[in-house]
Short mmCIF file of C-alpha atoms in Angstrom, two decimals:
data_model
loop_
_atom_site.label_atom_id
_atom_site.label_comp_id
_atom_site.label_asym_id
_atom_site.label_seq_id
_atom_site.Cartn_x
_atom_site.Cartn_y
_atom_site.Cartn_z
CA MET A 1 6.92 -21.49 -32.90
CA VAL A 2 5.58 -18.63 -30.89
CA SER A 3 5.54 -18.53 -26.87
CA GLN A 4 2.94 -16.59 -25.15
CA ASN A 5 2.82 -15.34 -21.34
CA VAL A 6 -0.14 -15.64 -19.47
CA VAL A 7 -1.07 -13.68 -16.51
CA VAL A 8 -2.74 -14.83 -13.74
CA SER A 9 -3.99 -12.82 -10.65
CA ASP A 10 -4.76 -13.85 -7.25
CA ALA A 11 -7.93 -11.65 -6.14
CA LYS A 12 -7.12 -12.02 -2.55
CA THR A 13 -3.32 -11.23 -2.55
CA GLY A 14 -3.03 -9.40 -5.71
CA ILE A 15 0.05 -11.45 -6.34
CA ILE A 16 0.86 -12.17 -10.16
CA THR A 17 2.18 -15.68 -11.75
CA VAL A 18 2.79 -16.09 -15.20
CA SER A 19 3.06 -19.30 -17.17
CA THR A 20 4.61 -19.45 -20.54
CA VAL A 21 3.01 -21.67 -23.21
CA SER A 22 3.96 -22.64 -26.49
CA ASN A 23 1.55 -22.69 -29.52
CA SER A 24 3.77 -24.92 -31.60
CA SER A 25 1.52 -27.83 -30.99
CA VAL A 26 -1.78 -25.96 -32.12
CA PHE A 27 -1.28 -26.53 -35.63
CA THR A 28 1.11 -29.44 -36.00
CA PRO A 29 0.23 -31.10 -39.35
CA SER A 30 -0.10 -35.09 -38.70
CA ALA A 31 2.93 -37.04 -40.06
CA GLN A 32 0.36 -39.94 -41.36
CA LYS A 33 -1.45 -38.00 -43.79
CA PRO A 34 -0.84 -36.57 -47.18
CA PRO A 35 0.19 -32.85 -47.59
CA THR A 36 -2.47 -30.65 -47.73
CA ALA A 37 -3.32 -28.23 -50.41
CA PRO A 38 -1.37 -25.02 -49.98
CA GLY A 39 -2.59 -22.37 -47.61
CA TYR A 40 -4.28 -25.12 -45.51
CA ILE A 41 -3.24 -27.17 -42.45
CA SER A 42 -4.16 -30.43 -40.87
CA ILE A 43 -5.48 -31.00 -37.44
CA SER A 44 -7.66 -33.32 -35.62
CA LYS A 45 -11.07 -32.34 -34.45
CA LYS A 46 -10.01 -33.26 -30.78
CA LYS A 47 -6.85 -31.81 -30.83
CA LEU A 48 -8.36 -28.51 -32.41
CA LEU A 49 -11.23 -28.43 -29.52
CA LYS A 50 -8.65 -28.98 -26.55
CA ASN A 51 -6.24 -26.29 -27.88
CA LEU A 52 -9.37 -23.93 -28.16
CA GLU A 53 -10.50 -24.57 -24.58
CA ILE A 54 -7.07 -24.05 -23.23
CA ASN A 55 -6.42 -20.83 -25.29
CA GLY A 56 -9.65 -19.45 -24.10
CA ALA A 57 -9.10 -20.13 -20.40
CA GLN A 58 -5.60 -18.46 -20.99
CA SER A 59 -7.51 -15.35 -22.30
CA GLN A 60 -10.24 -15.40 -19.83
CA ARG A 61 -7.50 -15.32 -17.34
CA LEU A 62 -5.73 -12.46 -18.88
CA ASN A 63 -9.34 -10.56 -19.03
CA SER A 64 -9.70 -11.05 -15.28
CA TRP A 65 -6.24 -9.78 -14.56
CA VAL A 66 -6.85 -6.58 -16.40
CA ASP A 67 -10.60 -6.19 -14.81
CA SER A 68 -8.42 -5.99 -11.65
CA MET A 69 -6.10 -3.46 -12.82
CA ARG A 70 -9.11 -1.43 -13.74
CA ALA A 71 -10.28 -1.90 -10.08
CA SER A 72 -7.01 -1.12 -8.50
CA SER A 73 -8.08 2.60 -8.28
CA PRO A 74 -10.89 3.40 -6.03
CA THR A 75 -11.84 6.16 -8.68
CA HIS A 76 -12.81 3.62 -11.15
CA LEU A 77 -16.36 2.88 -11.46
CA LYS A 78 -15.90 -0.84 -11.80
CA SER A 79 -14.63 -0.66 -8.15
CA LEU A 80 -18.16 -0.83 -7.46
CA SER A 81 -18.86 -4.15 -9.13
CA SER A 82 -19.13 -6.23 -6.01
CA PHE A 83 -20.83 -3.68 -3.94
CA SER A 84 -23.40 -2.81 -6.38
CA SER A 85 -26.46 -2.90 -3.89
CA GLU A 86 -27.14 0.02 -1.41
CA GLU A 87 -27.78 -2.87 1.22
CA GLU A 88 -24.28 -4.38 0.52
CA HIS A 89 -22.94 -1.09 1.11
CA ASN A 90 -24.49 -0.26 4.08
CA SER A 91 -23.53 -3.70 5.69
CA TRP A 92 -19.84 -2.97 4.93
CA ILE A 93 -20.26 0.76 6.60
CA LYS A 94 -21.74 -1.24 9.68
CA ARG A 95 -18.23 -3.10 9.39
CA HIS A 96 -16.05 -0.55 9.04
CA PRO A 97 -17.93 2.84 10.45
CA SER A 98 -16.59 6.37 9.66
CA ALA A 99 -13.80 7.50 12.07
CA LEU A 100 -15.73 10.82 12.23
CA ASP A 101 -19.13 9.13 13.41
CA MET A 102 -17.20 7.05 16.09
CA PHE A 103 -15.28 10.31 17.52
CA GLU A 104 -16.82 9.67 21.00
CA ARG A 105 -15.74 5.92 21.31
CA ILE A 106 -12.30 6.51 19.83
CA ILE A 107 -11.62 8.86 22.64
CA GLU A 108 -12.76 6.36 25.31
CA GLU A 109 -10.44 4.02 23.91
CA ALA A 110 -7.59 6.20 23.88
CA ARG A 111 -7.86 7.65 27.08
CA GLY A 112 -5.09 6.92 29.79
CA LYS A 113 -3.01 5.48 26.74
CA GLN A 114 0.27 6.54 24.96
CA ILE A 115 -1.09 6.90 21.14
CA VAL A 116 1.51 6.26 18.35
CA MET A 117 0.64 7.63 15.13
CA PHE A 118 1.53 5.91 11.79
CA LEU A 119 0.28 7.59 8.52
CA ASP A 120 1.06 6.20 4.70
CA TYR A 121 1.99 9.23 2.51
CA ASP A 122 0.26 8.92 -1.04
CA GLY A 123 -3.19 9.42 -0.95
CA THR A 124 -3.19 10.00 3.22
CA LEU A 125 -1.03 13.08 3.40
CA SER A 126 -0.88 14.08 -0.27
CA PRO A 127 -3.38 13.34 -2.98
CA ILE A 128 -3.02 10.79 -5.67
CA VAL A 129 -1.72 12.53 -8.34
CA ASP A 130 -0.93 11.33 -12.29
CA ASP A 131 2.91 12.18 -11.79
CA PRO A 132 4.38 10.47 -8.53
CA ASP A 133 7.01 13.09 -8.74
CA ARG A 134 4.63 15.62 -7.94
CA ALA A 135 2.66 14.13 -4.93
CA PHE A 136 3.31 17.10 -2.77
CA MET A 137 2.03 17.80 0.49
CA THR A 138 0.78 21.17 1.49
CA SER A 139 2.55 23.58 3.86
CA LYS A 140 -0.86 23.38 6.03
CA MET A 141 -0.59 19.74 6.15
CA ARG A 142 3.30 19.90 6.88
CA ARG A 143 2.38 22.09 10.14
CA THR A 144 -0.22 19.90 11.39
CA VAL A 145 2.01 16.89 11.18
CA LYS A 146 5.01 18.76 12.65
CA LYS A 147 2.46 19.56 15.64
CA MET A 148 1.24 15.87 15.98
CA ALA A 149 4.82 14.68 16.51
CA LYS A 150 5.49 17.13 19.20
CA SER A 151 2.41 15.24 21.28
CA PHE A 152 2.88 11.71 20.18
CA PRO A 153 5.71 9.46 18.19
CA THR A 154 4.77 9.78 14.56
CA SER A 155 5.86 7.68 11.63
CA ILE A 156 5.49 7.75 7.93
CA VAL A 157 5.09 4.46 6.48
CA THR A 158 5.34 4.42 2.61
CA GLY A 159 6.54 2.32 -0.25
CA ARG A 160 8.37 5.34 -1.53
CA CYS A 161 12.07 5.53 -0.71
CA ILE A 162 13.18 7.45 2.65
CA ASP A 163 14.94 10.26 0.46
CA LYS A 164 11.86 10.73 -2.06
CA VAL A 165 9.62 11.00 0.68
CA TYR A 166 11.56 12.93 3.14
CA SER A 167 11.93 15.60 -0.01
CA PHE A 168 7.97 15.92 0.49
CA VAL A 169 7.63 15.75 4.25
CA LYS A 170 11.18 17.83 5.20
CA LEU A 171 10.53 17.18 8.95
CA ALA A 172 13.59 15.66 10.75
CA GLU A 173 11.51 14.67 14.02
CA LEU A 174 9.72 11.98 12.50
CA TYR A 175 10.33 8.33 12.21
CA TYR A 176 10.50 7.28 8.23
CA ALA A 177 9.78 3.49 7.35
CA GLY A 178 10.36 3.74 3.54
CA SER A 179 10.21 0.97 0.61
CA HIS A 180 7.12 -0.60 2.32
CA GLY A 181 8.99 -1.08 5.90
CA MET A 182 12.34 -2.34 4.49
CA ASP A 183 14.12 0.71 5.13
CA ILE A 184 13.47 2.29 8.63
CA LYS A 185 15.14 5.58 10.13
CA GLY A 186 14.64 7.40 13.31
CA PRO A 187 14.42 10.94 13.84
CA THR A 188 17.43 13.10 13.55
CA LYS A 189 19.35 13.84 17.00
CA GLY A 190 17.88 16.39 18.86
CA PHE A 191 14.68 16.91 16.88
CA SER A 192 12.46 14.44 18.78
CA ARG A 193 12.22 14.12 22.57
CA TYR A 194 11.20 10.34 21.93
CA ASN A 195 14.47 9.07 21.08
CA LYS A 196 16.61 11.83 22.99
CA ASP A 197 18.33 8.77 25.31
CA LYS A 198 18.36 6.12 22.36
CA PRO A 199 20.48 5.26 19.74
CA SER A 200 19.29 6.41 16.28
CA VAL A 201 16.92 3.99 14.65
CA LEU A 202 18.27 2.19 11.58
CA TYR A 203 16.96 -1.01 9.86
CA GLN A 204 17.20 -2.25 6.56
CA PRO A 205 16.23 -6.31 6.44
CA ALA A 206 16.61 -6.41 2.55
CA GLY A 207 20.17 -4.84 2.43
CA ASP A 208 21.50 -7.87 0.18
CA PHE A 209 19.13 -6.99 -2.51
CA LEU A 210 20.16 -3.61 -3.39
CA PRO A 211 22.29 -5.08 -6.48
CA MET A 212 19.35 -6.99 -7.52
CA ILE A 213 17.12 -4.21 -7.20
CA ASP A 214 19.25 -1.75 -9.19
CA GLU A 215 19.71 -4.11 -12.18
CA VAL A 216 15.89 -5.17 -12.38
CA TYR A 217 15.12 -1.28 -12.51
CA LYS A 218 17.61 -0.75 -15.49
CA GLN A 219 15.71 -3.65 -17.36
CA LEU A 220 12.18 -2.63 -16.57
CA VAL A 221 13.26 1.07 -17.71
CA GLU A 222 13.94 -0.42 -20.69
CA LYS A 223 11.56 -2.83 -21.29
CA THR A 224 8.48 -0.40 -20.63
CA LYS A 225 9.81 2.47 -22.57
CA SER A 226 7.71 1.89 -25.53
CA THR A 227 4.60 2.05 -23.49
CA PRO A 228 3.55 5.75 -23.33
CA GLY A 229 2.63 6.76 -19.89
CA ALA A 230 4.43 3.79 -18.01
CA LYS A 231 6.77 5.13 -15.27
CA VAL A 232 9.26 2.87 -13.30
CA GLU A 233 10.20 4.29 -9.75
CA ASN A 234 13.20 3.09 -7.84
CA ASN A 235 12.22 2.91 -4.22
CA LYS A 236 15.58 1.67 -3.23
CA PHE A 237 14.36 -1.73 -1.66
CA CYS A 238 11.45 -2.24 -4.01
CA LEU A 239 10.37 -0.89 -7.53
CA SER A 240 7.15 0.64 -8.77
CA VAL A 241 5.63 0.65 -12.05
CA HIS A 242 3.10 2.90 -12.33
CA PHE A 243 0.21 2.68 -15.14
CA ARG A 244 -2.09 5.53 -14.07
CA CYS A 245 -1.29 7.38 -17.40
CA VAL A 246 -1.19 4.42 -19.26
CA ASP A 247 -4.11 3.58 -21.95
CA GLU A 248 -6.35 0.74 -20.82
CA LYS A 249 -5.86 -0.88 -23.87
CA LYS A 250 -1.83 -1.23 -23.16
CA TRP A 251 -2.31 -2.58 -19.73
CA SER A 252 -2.44 -6.13 -20.41
CA GLU A 253 0.84 -5.70 -22.78
CA LEU A 254 2.56 -3.69 -19.88
CA ALA A 255 1.53 -6.57 -17.45
CA LEU A 256 3.33 -8.98 -19.70
CA LYS A 257 6.24 -6.78 -19.84
CA VAL A 258 7.10 -6.25 -16.57
CA ARG A 259 6.44 -10.19 -15.54
CA SER A 260 8.81 -11.03 -18.47
CA VAL A 261 11.60 -9.12 -16.49
CA VAL A 262 10.53 -10.30 -12.78
CA LYS A 263 10.20 -13.88 -13.54
CA ASN A 264 13.74 -14.28 -14.14
CA TYR A 265 14.28 -13.24 -10.46
CA PRO A 266 12.68 -16.07 -8.12
CA THR A 267 13.62 -14.11 -5.09
CA LEU A 268 11.24 -11.24 -6.10
CA LYS A 269 7.85 -10.91 -6.05
CA LEU A 270 5.38 -8.87 -7.86
CA SER A 271 2.04 -7.54 -6.60
CA GLN A 272 -0.57 -5.05 -7.76
CA GLY A 273 -1.56 -1.72 -5.79
CA ARG A 274 -3.37 1.27 -7.09
CA LYS A 275 -2.70 1.48 -10.60
CA VAL A 276 0.78 0.30 -9.69
CA PHE A 277 2.98 -2.96 -9.89
CA GLU A 278 5.20 -3.27 -6.90
CA ILE A 279 8.07 -5.44 -7.26
CA ARG A 280 9.60 -6.46 -3.57
CA PRO A 281 12.22 -8.78 -2.27
CA MET A 282 10.53 -11.93 -1.13
CA ILE A 283 11.20 -11.72 2.66
CA LYS A 284 8.84 -11.98 5.63
CA TRP A 285 8.84 -8.12 5.98
CA ASP A 286 6.11 -5.67 5.29
CA LYS A 287 4.19 -2.65 6.59
CA GLY A 288 3.26 -4.67 9.61
CA LYS A 289 6.31 -5.86 10.46
CA ALA A 290 7.62 -2.40 10.06
CA LEU A 291 4.94 -1.17 12.79
CA GLU A 292 5.73 -3.83 15.09
CA PHE A 293 9.70 -2.95 15.04
CA LEU A 294 8.80 0.86 15.54
CA LEU A 295 6.65 0.06 18.44
CA GLU A 296 9.60 -2.20 19.77
CA SER A 297 12.08 0.37 19.20
CA LEU A 298 9.89 2.97 21.12
CA GLY A 299 9.90 0.81 24.19
CA PHE A 300 6.07 -0.60 23.72
CA GLU A 301 6.93 -4.31 22.96
CA ASN A 302 4.99 -5.46 25.84
CA CYS A 303 3.16 -2.53 26.95
CA ASN A 304 -0.53 -2.65 27.35
CA ASP A 305 -1.07 1.18 27.42
CA VAL A 306 0.03 1.99 23.70
CA PHE A 307 -2.73 2.86 21.44
CA PRO A 308 -1.29 3.00 17.87
CA ILE A 309 -3.35 4.28 14.92
CA TYR A 310 -2.64 3.50 11.57
CA ILE A 311 -3.95 5.56 8.61
CA GLY A 312 -3.70 4.29 5.05
CA ASP A 313 -5.55 3.86 1.64
CA ASP A 314 -3.72 1.12 -0.43
CA LYS A 315 -3.36 -2.58 -0.29
CA THR A 316 -0.13 -2.53 1.21
CA ASP A 317 -1.54 -0.98 4.30
CA GLU A 318 -3.66 -4.02 5.25
CA ASP A 319 -0.61 -5.66 6.63
CA ALA A 320 -0.40 -2.98 9.34
CA PHE A 321 -4.41 -2.89 9.86
CA LYS A 322 -4.19 -6.83 10.04
CA LEU A 323 -1.30 -6.36 12.64
CA LEU A 324 -3.40 -3.88 14.80
CA ARG A 325 -6.50 -6.34 14.72
CA GLU A 326 -4.42 -9.21 16.13
CA ARG A 327 -2.73 -7.33 18.86
CA GLY A 328 -5.96 -6.06 20.12
CA GLN A 329 -4.41 -2.51 20.52
CA GLY A 330 -5.34 0.62 18.63
CA PHE A 331 -6.83 0.87 15.41
CA GLY A 332 -6.43 1.00 11.35
CA ILE A 333 -8.58 3.66 9.46
CA LEU A 334 -8.87 3.03 5.86
CA VAL A 335 -9.02 5.98 3.42
CA SER A 336 -11.34 4.86 0.45
CA LYS A 337 -14.02 6.31 -1.55
CA PHE A 338 -15.34 2.73 -2.18
CA PRO A 339 -15.82 -0.22 0.14
CA LYS A 340 -13.57 -2.85 -0.18
CA ASP A 341 -11.90 -5.91 1.86
CA THR A 342 -10.17 -4.59 4.63
CA SER A 343 -8.85 -5.43 8.29
CA ALA A 344 -9.03 -1.54 9.29
CA SER A 345 -11.63 -0.84 11.90
CA TYR A 346 -12.79 2.30 10.64
CA SER A 347 -12.98 3.94 7.37
CA LEU A 348 -13.46 7.43 5.83
CA GLN A 349 -14.76 7.81 2.44
CA ASP A 350 -12.44 10.35 0.68
CA PRO A 351 -9.85 13.26 1.37
CA PRO A 352 -12.31 16.19 1.65
CA GLN A 353 -14.54 14.28 4.21
CA ALA A 354 -11.51 13.94 6.42
CA SER A 355 -10.16 17.30 5.72
CA THR A 356 -10.38 17.89 9.64
CA TYR A 357 -10.32 14.70 11.65
CA THR A 358 -9.92 15.36 15.43
CA ILE A 359 -8.95 12.12 17.45
CA ILE A 360 -8.26 13.66 20.81
CA ASN A 361 -9.52 17.25 21.99
CA THR A 362 -8.89 17.56 25.78
CA ASN A 363 -10.90 20.99 25.64
CA ARG A 364 -13.62 18.77 25.98
CA TYR A 365 -11.90 16.20 27.91
CA ASN A 366 -10.03 18.11 30.39
CA HIS A 367 -6.88 16.22 32.02
CA VAL A 368 -6.60 13.19 29.63
CA ARG A 369 -3.71 11.22 30.88
CA ILE A 370 -1.31 10.67 28.41
CA LEU A 371 1.21 7.50 29.04
CA LYS A 372 4.89 8.43 28.03
CA PRO A 373 7.59 5.89 27.79
CA TYR A 374 9.19 6.77 31.00
CA SER A 375 6.89 9.15 32.81
CA TYR A 376 3.11 10.10 33.30
CA THR A 377 2.09 13.41 32.04
CA TYR A 378 -1.05 15.22 32.02
CA MET A 379 -1.83 17.39 28.95
CA ARG A 380 -4.27 20.32 29.46
CA TYR A 381 -4.76 20.40 25.65
CA ALA A 382 -3.81 18.30 22.88
CA THR A 383 -5.63 18.00 19.43
CA ILE A 384 -4.46 16.01 16.58
CA ILE A 385 -6.16 17.12 13.06
CA ILE A 386 -5.36 15.19 9.95
CA PHE A 387 -5.85 17.18 6.85
CA TRP A 388 -6.02 15.44 3.65
#
């Protein structure tokens, strides 16, 4: 008897489920009929057609999941399949206009409010690279983020563990929300003026899952070591299985291997990002919740004069985009080369287009009032430039 795992993908959520079916009943000889000739089996026509139908549906679902994996990276041509016509593309741009084209409107919306910046790391502060351990940000980008943090509270919100992303960014004055927001840490004392009179922020809602995450990590490393190019990353409170360097012919095989491990842990969920599988604790916490927690920690829980801006490129950033829409404050910017479903208000087509993105420049708008947590301050010159 042979058991077969079948992967089913939810196109909207990216969550993967797997069912296990046995094909032992597919070729079961009838007990009432005499033995057949050697090399042949006996099966009724009705049962054969039924099993062919079931197996065909399972194969179709698996193929659908592989297609979803192909489309998970915006660099893949099939990402355009649902937006093939120019008319549909233009319609998407109207709903999510370029943040560069909407520069004047953004300035007016932010006038007189406290800006708070939230930035994803991979694909936003650094380019997407084949080796996740080499996703370095440039010195120019580091200087820019450092200047930004002097004017506005600035947070890095990432799926990476804090230690890893800090080794890339190396700025102690920032807030860090690692593991998709499940590991939150404030600026080092004395490095930021925004937490001078407050205790250091530290929040880990998934702390009880650490032993389980370590256990699953070891199993995934062992399970995937036979798949060339697969890389398992331990992000402390979640795990990532990167398949950017895996041959497409091996993707379905890798998906089955990953799910064969995760299915034994019902309190973990498996989802898909840009050529990566994400394994996270099944708790009500995400990047949107992390954004909300950080705003509260900064004293902006019930503040009408706060203007959060979140810039990200991946599916997990959608939780933050959605939260900002629901709050009716600030906005999200999706960094993507291709149109796709998003709750972001604005878009940037690709990193080169956004090499210089100015949000506020008071050379042109002199004496813009910036609302601080405890005081009103007039700034003669304040510029944010985001370099990709």
